[in-house]
Short mmCIF file of C-alpha atoms and ligand atoms in Angstrom, two decimals:
data_model
loop_
_atom_site.label_atom_id
_atom_site.label_comp_id
_atom_site.label_asym_id
_atom_site.label_seq_id
_atom_site.Cartn_x
_atom_site.Cartn_y
_atom_site.Cartn_z
CA MET A 1 85.15 83.19 119.12
CA LYS A 2 84.99 79.23 119.30
CA THR A 3 81.91 78.85 117.64
CA GLU A 4 78.70 80.35 116.32
CA THR A 5 75.62 78.34 115.73
CA LYS A 6 71.92 79.27 114.97
CA ALA A 7 69.13 78.14 116.95
CA SER A 8 67.25 78.36 113.70
CA ALA A 9 68.61 78.63 110.36
CA ASN A 10 66.17 81.28 109.49
CA ALA A 11 66.46 83.69 112.70
CA GLN A 12 63.37 85.18 112.75
CA VAL A 13 62.60 88.77 113.60
CA ARG A 14 59.64 88.70 115.97
CA LYS A 15 57.39 91.11 115.29
CA GLY A 16 57.93 94.36 116.34
CA GLU A 17 61.01 92.90 118.51
CA GLY A 18 64.13 92.57 115.93
CA VAL A 19 66.31 89.44 115.65
CA GLU A 20 67.72 88.45 118.72
CA THR A 21 71.10 87.56 119.45
CA LEU A 22 72.35 85.68 122.83
CA ILE A 23 75.80 85.69 123.63
CA LYS A 24 76.06 82.83 126.12
CA GLY A 25 79.08 81.89 128.47
CA GLY A 26 81.23 84.80 128.35
CA THR A 27 83.11 86.70 131.05
CA VAL A 28 81.80 90.72 130.80
CA PHE A 29 84.12 93.40 131.45
CA THR A 30 83.05 96.77 132.18
CA ALA A 31 84.94 99.84 133.55
CA SER A 32 83.78 99.18 137.03
CA ASP A 33 83.03 95.20 136.81
CA SER A 34 83.50 91.61 135.79
CA PHE A 35 81.25 88.88 135.69
CA LYS A 36 80.18 85.96 134.05
CA ALA A 37 77.02 86.58 131.85
CA ASP A 38 74.76 85.87 129.00
CA LEU A 39 73.77 89.03 127.17
CA LEU A 40 70.71 88.96 125.40
CA ILE A 41 70.71 91.67 122.25
CA ARG A 42 67.39 92.28 120.39
CA GLY A 43 67.70 94.53 117.33
CA GLU A 44 70.49 97.25 118.09
CA LYS A 45 70.24 96.99 121.87
CA ILE A 46 71.13 95.01 124.87
CA VAL A 47 68.14 93.93 126.70
CA GLU A 48 69.03 91.57 129.21
CA LEU A 49 72.15 90.34 131.28
CA GLY A 50 71.94 87.44 133.31
CA GLU A 51 73.51 84.46 134.87
CA ARG A 52 71.46 82.00 132.51
CA ILE A 53 69.24 83.34 129.80
CA GLU A 54 67.66 80.90 127.90
CA PRO A 55 67.50 81.70 123.96
CA ALA A 56 64.32 82.14 121.99
CA PRO A 57 63.90 79.39 119.34
CA ALA A 58 64.56 82.05 116.79
CA ALA A 59 68.03 83.39 118.63
CA ARG A 60 71.13 83.30 116.91
CA VAL A 61 73.52 82.20 119.48
CA VAL A 62 76.96 82.81 119.81
CA ASP A 63 78.87 80.33 121.93
CA ALA A 64 81.22 82.73 124.28
CA LYS A 65 82.75 80.66 126.43
CA GLY A 66 86.53 81.11 127.35
CA LEU A 67 86.00 84.48 125.97
CA GLU A 68 86.05 87.78 127.34
CA VAL A 69 83.51 90.35 126.43
CA TYR A 70 84.34 94.01 126.35
CA PRO A 71 82.53 97.23 125.39
CA GLY A 72 82.82 98.52 121.60
CA GLY A 73 86.07 100.55 121.64
CA VAL A 74 85.55 104.42 121.67
CA ASP A 75 88.46 106.02 119.60
CA ALA A 76 87.68 109.82 120.23
CA HIS A 77 90.52 110.98 117.66
CA THR A 78 90.67 110.43 114.06
CA HIS A 79 91.43 112.26 110.71
CA PHE A 80 89.90 110.42 107.89
CA GLU A 81 90.37 112.06 104.19
CA LEU A 82 91.93 115.02 105.87
CA PRO A 83 93.50 117.83 103.52
CA PHE A 84 96.56 118.48 105.45
CA MET A 85 100.14 119.76 104.70
CA GLY A 86 99.63 119.87 100.98
CA THR A 87 97.58 116.40 100.77
CA VAL A 88 94.82 114.29 102.21
CA SER A 89 95.00 111.46 104.72
CA ALA A 90 95.07 108.23 102.72
CA ASP A 91 92.21 106.57 104.98
CA ASP A 92 88.81 107.91 104.45
CA PHE A 93 85.62 106.86 106.23
CA GLU A 94 85.39 103.71 104.55
CA SER A 95 88.84 102.32 105.18
CA GLY A 96 89.19 103.76 108.35
CA THR A 97 85.85 102.83 109.68
CA ILE A 98 86.69 99.01 108.28
CA ALA A 99 90.08 99.22 109.99
CA ALA A 100 88.58 100.22 113.26
CA ALA A 101 85.99 97.72 113.17
CA CYS A 102 88.32 94.60 112.51
CA GLY A 103 90.43 96.35 115.46
CA GLY A 104 87.72 96.20 118.08
CA THR A 105 86.43 99.98 117.80
CA THR A 106 82.88 100.47 117.11
CA THR A 107 82.40 104.09 117.46
CA LEU A 108 84.90 106.88 116.72
CA ILE A 109 85.07 110.80 116.67
CA ASP A 110 86.68 112.48 113.60
CA PHE A 111 87.89 115.96 113.75
CA VAL A 112 86.15 118.49 111.30
CA ILE A 113 88.55 121.07 110.32
CA PRO A 114 87.68 124.31 108.76
CA SER A 115 89.84 126.38 106.60
CA LYS A 116 90.91 129.57 107.95
CA GLY A 117 88.31 132.04 107.30
CA GLY A 118 86.41 129.50 106.40
CA SER A 119 82.46 128.87 107.86
CA ILE A 120 82.49 125.88 110.74
CA LEU A 121 78.96 124.85 109.50
CA GLU A 122 80.15 124.58 105.65
CA ALA A 123 82.87 122.49 106.86
CA LEU A 124 80.62 120.52 108.89
CA GLU A 125 78.59 119.75 106.22
CA ALA A 126 81.43 118.72 104.13
CA TRP A 127 82.32 116.02 106.72
CA HIS A 128 79.05 114.83 107.09
CA LYS A 129 79.38 114.27 102.99
CA LYS A 130 82.59 112.49 103.47
CA ALA A 131 81.07 110.02 106.30
CA ALA A 132 77.82 109.12 104.99
CA GLY A 133 77.31 106.08 102.96
CA LYS A 134 80.46 104.88 103.91
CA ALA A 135 81.03 104.63 107.50
CA VAL A 136 80.97 100.89 108.27
CA ILE A 137 80.54 102.11 112.22
CA ASP A 138 79.12 104.91 114.24
CA TYR A 139 80.77 108.38 114.64
CA GLY A 140 80.44 111.52 115.51
CA PHE A 141 82.65 114.79 115.28
CA HIS A 142 84.75 117.02 117.05
CA MET A 143 84.97 120.74 115.66
CA ALA A 144 88.13 122.50 115.39
CA LEU A 145 88.36 125.88 115.27
CA VAL A 146 91.36 127.93 113.45
CA ASP A 147 90.06 131.09 114.05
CA PHE A 148 87.97 133.15 116.03
CA ASN A 149 85.19 135.68 115.44
CA ASP A 150 81.23 136.64 116.31
CA GLN A 151 80.07 134.29 113.61
CA ILE A 152 82.14 131.57 114.74
CA ALA A 153 81.21 132.31 118.34
CA SER A 154 77.21 132.05 117.45
CA ASP A 155 77.94 129.16 115.11
CA MET A 156 79.71 127.06 118.21
CA VAL A 157 76.61 127.42 120.25
CA LYS A 158 74.62 126.13 117.50
CA VAL A 159 76.72 122.83 116.74
CA ILE A 160 76.69 122.69 120.83
CA ARG A 161 72.94 122.12 120.75
CA ASP A 162 73.16 120.10 117.86
CA GLY A 163 75.20 117.57 119.16
CA ILE A 164 78.82 118.45 118.56
CA PRO A 165 80.12 119.46 122.02
CA SER A 166 83.81 119.40 121.76
CA PHE A 167 86.18 121.75 119.84
CA LYS A 168 89.72 121.34 119.25
CA CYS A 169 92.35 124.29 119.00
CA PHE A 170 95.96 124.02 117.72
CA MET A 171 98.59 125.72 120.00
CA ALA A 172 101.12 124.34 116.79
CA TYR A 173 101.21 124.66 112.97
CA LYS A 174 101.82 128.32 113.04
CA GLY A 175 100.48 129.84 110.04
CA ALA A 176 98.08 127.33 109.40
CA LEU A 177 96.03 126.02 112.31
CA MET A 178 97.48 127.66 115.30
CA VAL A 179 95.16 130.12 117.43
CA ASP A 180 97.10 132.72 120.00
CA ASP A 181 96.08 133.06 123.46
CA ALA A 182 93.55 135.67 123.22
CA GLN A 183 91.37 133.25 120.66
CA LEU A 184 91.94 130.13 123.16
CA LEU A 185 90.42 132.41 125.91
CA GLU A 186 87.37 133.32 123.87
CA VAL A 187 86.65 129.82 122.84
CA LEU A 188 87.17 128.85 126.93
CA SER A 189 84.56 131.55 127.47
CA VAL A 190 82.10 130.07 124.81
CA THR A 191 82.64 126.24 126.14
CA LYS A 192 82.26 127.34 129.66
CA LYS A 193 78.92 128.94 129.14
CA HIS A 194 77.03 126.87 126.93
CA GLY A 195 78.30 123.01 127.73
CA GLY A 196 81.15 122.50 125.27
CA LEU A 197 84.44 121.19 125.98
CA LEU A 198 87.88 122.29 124.47
CA SER A 199 90.67 120.15 123.66
CA VAL A 200 94.03 121.59 122.98
CA HIS A 201 97.09 120.31 120.80
CA ALA A 202 99.65 121.57 123.33
CA GLU A 203 102.84 122.29 121.52
CA ASN A 204 104.27 125.93 121.54
CA GLY A 205 103.76 127.11 117.82
CA ASP A 206 106.35 129.74 118.14
CA MET A 207 109.13 127.80 119.57
CA LEU A 208 108.44 124.93 116.96
CA SER A 209 108.62 127.29 113.83
CA TYR A 210 111.72 129.11 115.35
CA LEU A 211 113.40 125.41 115.72
CA MET A 212 112.56 124.47 112.44
CA LYS A 213 113.90 127.68 110.57
CA HIS A 214 117.22 127.32 112.16
CA LEU A 215 117.67 123.52 111.87
CA LEU A 216 116.56 123.90 108.08
CA GLU A 217 119.17 126.91 107.83
CA GLU A 218 122.01 124.63 109.30
CA GLY A 219 121.06 122.21 106.53
CA LYS A 220 119.29 119.79 108.91
CA THR A 221 116.62 118.61 106.61
CA GLY A 222 115.94 115.41 107.56
CA PRO A 223 113.34 113.23 109.20
CA GLU A 224 115.76 112.49 112.32
CA PHE A 225 115.55 116.68 113.05
CA HIS A 226 111.71 116.46 113.19
CA PRO A 227 111.88 115.43 117.34
CA ALA A 228 114.51 118.49 117.81
CA ALA A 229 112.15 120.62 116.18
CA HIS A 230 109.24 119.60 118.80
CA PRO A 231 110.96 119.23 121.95
CA ALA A 232 109.36 118.27 125.21
CA VAL A 233 109.81 121.84 126.84
CA ALA A 234 107.60 123.00 124.10
CA GLU A 235 104.64 120.67 124.74
CA GLY A 236 104.99 121.42 128.69
CA GLU A 237 104.73 125.13 128.21
CA SER A 238 101.87 124.60 125.83
CA ALA A 239 100.19 122.53 128.61
CA HIS A 240 100.75 124.96 131.21
CA ARG A 241 99.54 127.95 129.44
CA ALA A 242 96.44 126.14 128.21
CA ILE A 243 95.76 125.23 131.82
CA ALA A 244 96.05 128.58 133.06
CA LEU A 245 93.85 129.84 130.12
CA ALA A 246 91.33 127.24 131.38
CA LYS A 247 91.62 128.29 134.86
CA MET A 248 91.22 131.82 134.10
CA ALA A 249 88.12 131.19 132.14
CA GLY A 250 86.54 128.79 134.77
CA ALA A 251 86.30 126.10 131.83
CA THR A 252 87.24 122.27 131.67
CA LEU A 253 90.15 121.58 129.57
CA PHE A 254 90.83 118.26 127.24
CA ILE A 255 94.46 117.99 126.48
CA VAL A 256 94.77 115.53 123.22
CA HIS A 257 97.73 113.62 122.06
CA LEU A 258 99.77 113.83 125.46
CA SER A 259 103.30 112.62 124.89
CA CYS A 260 105.77 113.49 127.60
CA GLN A 261 106.21 114.06 131.24
CA GLU A 262 106.43 118.02 130.84
CA SER A 263 103.09 118.07 130.05
CA LEU A 264 101.83 115.06 132.09
CA LYS A 265 103.15 117.00 135.30
CA GLU A 266 100.99 120.00 134.42
CA VAL A 267 98.02 117.88 134.13
CA LYS A 268 99.04 116.07 137.41
CA ALA A 269 99.61 119.56 139.16
CA ALA A 270 96.49 121.21 137.88
CA ARG A 271 94.28 118.08 139.14
CA CYS A 272 95.99 118.01 142.70
CA ARG A 273 95.12 121.86 142.97
CA GLY A 274 91.46 120.69 142.11
CA GLN A 275 91.20 122.21 138.65
CA LEU A 276 89.81 119.87 136.02
CA VAL A 277 91.79 118.87 133.22
CA LEU A 278 91.19 115.72 131.22
CA ALA A 279 93.59 114.27 128.86
CA GLU A 280 94.47 111.50 126.23
CA THR A 281 97.56 109.48 125.12
CA CYS A 282 97.91 107.29 122.22
CA PRO A 283 99.55 103.88 121.79
CA GLN A 284 102.16 105.44 119.69
CA TYR A 285 103.47 107.49 122.76
CA LEU A 286 103.09 104.46 124.99
CA LEU A 287 104.57 102.10 122.77
CA LEU A 288 107.16 103.48 120.20
CA ASP A 289 110.06 106.16 120.97
CA ASP A 290 112.16 108.31 119.50
CA SER A 291 115.13 105.98 118.25
CA LEU A 292 112.66 105.09 115.41
CA TYR A 293 114.33 108.64 114.11
CA ARG A 294 117.42 107.57 114.10
CA LYS A 295 117.55 104.61 112.03
CA ASN A 296 117.11 103.98 108.34
CA GLY A 297 117.15 107.53 106.73
CA PHE A 298 114.29 108.98 105.16
CA GLU A 299 112.28 105.54 106.52
CA ALA A 300 111.73 107.97 109.65
CA ALA A 301 109.26 109.89 107.91
CA LYS A 302 107.11 106.94 108.86
CA TRP A 303 106.94 108.05 112.24
CA VAL A 304 106.91 111.97 111.94
CA MET A 305 103.86 113.08 113.45
CA SER A 306 103.17 115.76 116.21
CA PRO A 307 104.05 115.96 118.85
CA PRO A 308 106.83 113.35 117.87
CA LEU A 309 107.57 110.18 119.91
CA ARG A 310 109.63 110.68 123.32
CA ASP A 311 112.44 108.99 124.87
CA LYS A 312 111.82 105.44 125.79
CA SER A 313 112.57 106.56 129.71
CA GLY A 314 109.02 108.53 129.53
CA MET A 315 107.04 105.47 128.26
CA GLU A 316 105.96 104.03 131.71
CA LYS A 317 105.02 107.18 133.57
CA LEU A 318 102.38 107.14 130.62
CA TRP A 319 101.29 103.87 131.47
CA GLU A 320 101.32 104.88 135.19
CA GLY A 321 99.26 108.17 134.32
CA LEU A 322 96.43 106.00 132.67
CA ARG A 323 96.46 103.66 135.64
CA ASP A 324 96.49 106.31 138.39
CA GLY A 325 93.62 108.19 136.24
CA PHE A 326 95.59 111.45 135.48
CA LEU A 327 95.23 110.12 131.89
CA GLN A 328 91.66 108.92 131.14
CA SER A 329 91.59 107.95 127.53
CA VAL A 330 93.76 106.43 124.72
CA ALA A 331 92.68 107.56 121.22
CA THR A 332 94.73 107.01 118.05
CA ASP A 333 95.11 110.50 116.17
CA HIS A 334 94.84 108.23 113.46
CA CYS A 335 96.20 110.14 110.28
CA SER A 336 97.59 108.21 107.78
CA PHE A 337 99.83 108.90 104.68
CA ARG A 338 100.93 106.23 102.49
CA PHE A 339 105.20 106.40 102.74
CA LYS A 340 105.64 106.36 98.71
CA GLY A 341 103.81 109.52 97.24
CA GLN A 342 102.88 111.14 100.74
CA LYS A 343 105.49 111.03 103.29
CA ASP A 344 108.16 111.50 100.64
CA MET A 345 106.69 115.33 99.95
CA GLY A 346 109.31 115.60 102.94
CA LYS A 347 112.58 114.38 100.92
CA GLU A 348 113.79 117.98 100.97
CA ALA A 349 112.76 118.91 104.17
CA PHE A 350 111.33 117.26 107.38
CA THR A 351 108.72 120.15 108.05
CA LYS A 352 107.28 119.12 104.61
CA ILE A 353 106.47 115.88 105.63
CA PRO A 354 102.93 115.15 106.26
CA ASN A 355 102.11 114.58 110.30
CA GLY A 356 100.74 111.57 111.20
CA ILE A 357 100.71 107.80 111.55
CA PRO A 358 97.92 105.03 110.62
CA ALA A 359 96.78 103.38 114.43
CA VAL A 360 92.97 103.34 114.14
CA GLY A 361 92.95 99.58 113.74
CA ASP A 362 95.50 98.45 116.16
CA ARG A 363 94.53 100.76 119.55
CA VAL A 364 92.62 98.06 121.10
CA ASN A 365 94.74 95.15 120.46
CA LEU A 366 98.04 96.83 121.46
CA LEU A 367 96.15 98.19 124.61
CA TYR A 368 95.10 94.49 125.46
CA THR A 369 98.42 92.78 124.69
CA TYR A 370 100.91 95.72 126.52
CA GLY A 371 98.38 96.82 128.86
CA VAL A 372 96.61 93.95 130.28
CA ARG A 373 98.73 91.04 129.49
CA LYS A 374 101.82 92.79 130.45
CA LYS A 375 99.89 93.55 133.81
CA ARG A 376 100.12 97.62 133.37
CA LEU A 377 96.14 97.75 133.17
CA SER A 378 93.37 95.82 134.91
CA ARG A 379 90.80 94.71 132.19
CA SER A 380 88.70 97.25 133.64
CA GLN A 381 90.83 99.91 133.11
CA PHE A 382 91.34 98.85 129.87
CA ALA A 383 87.55 98.88 129.20
CA ALA A 384 87.94 102.45 130.91
CA VAL A 385 90.60 104.05 128.71
CA THR A 386 89.68 102.18 125.18
CA ALA A 387 85.92 103.05 125.67
CA THR A 388 83.79 104.04 128.44
CA ASN A 389 86.34 107.33 129.55
CA PRO A 390 85.95 108.68 126.36
CA ALA A 391 82.48 107.83 125.76
CA LYS A 392 81.75 109.51 129.16
CA ILE A 393 83.58 112.85 128.37
CA PHE A 394 82.29 113.01 125.00
CA GLY A 395 78.55 112.67 125.63
CA LEU A 396 77.96 109.29 124.41
CA TYR A 397 77.76 107.52 127.38
CA PRO A 398 75.59 104.96 128.43
CA GLN A 399 74.33 104.71 124.60
CA LYS A 400 78.19 103.71 123.81
CA GLY A 401 81.27 102.88 125.95
CA THR A 402 79.52 100.18 128.45
CA ILE A 403 77.74 96.80 128.63
CA ALA A 404 74.09 97.84 130.05
CA VAL A 405 70.66 96.90 129.77
CA GLY A 406 69.53 99.65 127.38
CA SER A 407 73.04 100.67 125.66
CA ASP A 408 73.61 100.05 121.96
CA ALA A 409 75.06 96.38 121.26
CA ASP A 410 78.95 97.29 120.68
CA LEU A 411 80.81 94.71 121.75
CA VAL A 412 83.89 92.93 121.12
CA LEU A 413 84.64 89.27 121.84
CA PHE A 414 88.33 88.67 122.75
CA ASP A 415 89.99 85.43 122.66
CA PRO A 416 92.75 85.44 125.27
CA GLY A 417 94.34 82.72 123.60
CA LYS A 418 94.70 84.00 120.00
CA LYS A 419 97.84 85.38 119.12
CA GLY A 420 99.07 87.46 116.06
CA ARG A 421 101.52 90.11 114.82
CA ILE A 422 100.82 93.33 113.33
CA SER A 423 102.19 93.99 109.76
CA LYS A 424 101.72 96.12 106.94
CA GLU A 425 101.06 92.52 105.09
CA ASN A 426 97.63 92.39 107.32
CA THR A 427 96.77 95.88 107.96
CA HIS A 428 93.46 97.39 106.76
CA HIS A 429 94.82 100.77 106.76
CA ARG A 430 94.96 101.83 103.23
CA VAL A 431 98.97 102.78 103.69
CA ASP A 432 101.99 101.04 102.32
CA TYR A 433 103.23 100.48 105.77
CA SER A 434 102.51 100.03 109.44
CA ALA A 435 103.63 102.03 112.50
CA PHE A 436 103.66 99.30 114.72
CA GLU A 437 105.34 96.61 112.20
CA GLY A 438 106.15 93.40 114.37
CA PHE A 439 104.23 93.94 117.28
CA GLU A 440 103.29 90.63 118.84
CA LEU A 441 99.65 90.39 119.72
CA GLU A 442 98.29 88.11 122.60
CA GLY A 443 94.85 87.88 122.67
CA LEU A 444 92.39 88.94 120.00
CA PRO A 445 89.00 90.15 119.00
CA THR A 446 87.25 87.22 117.37
CA LEU A 447 83.71 89.02 116.94
CA VAL A 448 82.99 92.75 116.91
CA MET A 449 79.32 94.05 117.04
CA SER A 450 78.11 97.17 116.09
CA ARG A 451 74.41 97.95 117.35
CA GLY A 452 73.81 94.10 117.35
CA LYS A 453 74.97 93.85 113.90
CA VAL A 454 78.51 91.42 113.50
CA VAL A 455 80.74 93.75 111.61
CA ALA A 456 84.04 91.69 111.78
CA LYS A 457 84.97 88.13 112.69
CA ASP A 458 88.42 87.35 112.96
CA ASP A 459 89.91 90.44 111.78
CA GLU A 460 87.76 89.76 108.55
CA PHE A 461 85.03 92.92 107.51
CA VAL A 462 81.55 91.37 107.58
CA GLY A 463 79.63 94.43 107.61
CA GLN A 464 78.00 96.80 105.51
CA LYS A 465 79.55 99.89 104.05
CA GLY A 466 77.33 102.78 104.87
CA ARG A 467 75.78 101.03 107.82
CA GLY A 468 77.46 103.42 110.44
CA LYS A 469 75.67 106.09 111.95
CA TYR A 470 76.12 109.58 112.74
CA ILE A 471 75.83 110.17 116.27
CA LYS A 472 74.49 113.33 118.41
CA ARG A 473 76.35 113.87 121.70
CA SER A 474 75.60 115.31 124.77
CA GLN A 475 76.98 118.39 126.22
CA PHE A 476 79.62 117.95 128.44
CA ASP A 477 79.14 116.83 131.93
CA GLU A 478 81.83 117.49 134.42
CA GLY A 479 80.38 115.21 136.84
CA GLY A 480 82.28 112.06 137.82
CA TRP A 481 85.50 113.89 136.92
CA ARG A 482 86.23 116.14 140.01
O1 LIG B 501 101.12 114.59 113.71
C1 LIG B 501 99.56 114.40 114.05
N1 LIG B 501 99.31 114.77 115.14
N2 LIG B 501 98.68 114.71 112.95
C2 LIG B 501 97.13 114.82 112.62
C3 LIG B 501 96.98 116.75 113.30
C4 LIG B 501 97.22 116.74 114.70
O2 LIG B 501 97.75 117.55 115.05
O3 LIG B 501 96.29 116.15 115.62
ZN1 LIG B 502 97.36 117.58 117.17
ZN1 LIG B 503 95.11 114.71 115.56
#
């Protein structure tokens, strides 16, 4: 942002209308269009878009000349304050949403993960408690299912009706979160019948645990062996199986954190046969590769995540998958652990390194520089994969994920000329390293708005703890994806 002025020092609240903000002179990019427009915000909503809107006397005017205006980012995959692998992920709903806001994300969907045998409704309550009063941007929840029984089936229907239409099952993490094929089928039949959508973590947990056991027996205990325990063939097999199960159930399937050709090929084949399978990938699979596991000894633990980073040769294919529409969304799978005190729990065995990386604050910036500026994505594709598509898939649209009259005023103003560099020194993540250390950024958000309020300016958080609202989402609508 170049300048911000106030038409009146005391921006007044017009009776019943709320404060007006006029964003003037920017270029608006949505998933389908780009146009020069002024944008009028009243209270929390966009109320007018037009070539030339004159400010009311009390309006706050933001000069957006030379700036690009995008819908606020929607990160549909985070894990804040998650108890996992003997520890708890480091970012909570305060630090995680502050990092998100500074990096251009204005809505996120976090995963409720119940314990095995536990009630999903009780787990949901627990997640509401973690988020309320802390989140600085709006958020929703997906429900993970680590079990299946009649109680869960009826609670699934309750949560769908109450604004949580999306579920996740783990085909990996054997002995902890993993479900079997029969359970997957049961879940798919409920989602199909009641307007839900099932996501899967597609890695074959039996293959993984077999490999882990044998690698450890051979004394291969360091983090450099993590990718050997998570081969791409296990992701491809699992994607294939999940797609077959979804076909049999007649349900739509969403594959989270897709990392390799083996599973992308399965998604493409299904789509080409006319089966609706949707998928997301993550910045780490687009931009980092498995050579990181082979450098600097235990340092590799920083990138221990599941699925793991893959061979460099597949990365351009994932960008192509985004461009061609086989991958609809880029989410972070943000699940941060400090290197000292958390990742080092796995010093003796890589299988004990808590899985996950910090990324929620970096997603939009990385996609802008390495997608838009490197000409891998058009600006509209960037808006689509960072905001519009996840909003549509997960029932947030058109409240979130676009720039339109009536939508929430969730916006990111990008200065294409502003440069930066990702580093642990300037991260908002509550950890002691950055997974994308040294990545240069070309074009940065100068102003981020959530429901009409500025929450970040030039990477500085200026919002309010607890202002983030829980958003109930609509049921899955397959219209538009066929
Ligand atoms: O390594 C990862 N992905 N950690 C978070 C849990 C998950 O599987 O999504
Ligand atoms: Zn997962
Ligand atoms: Zn995840």
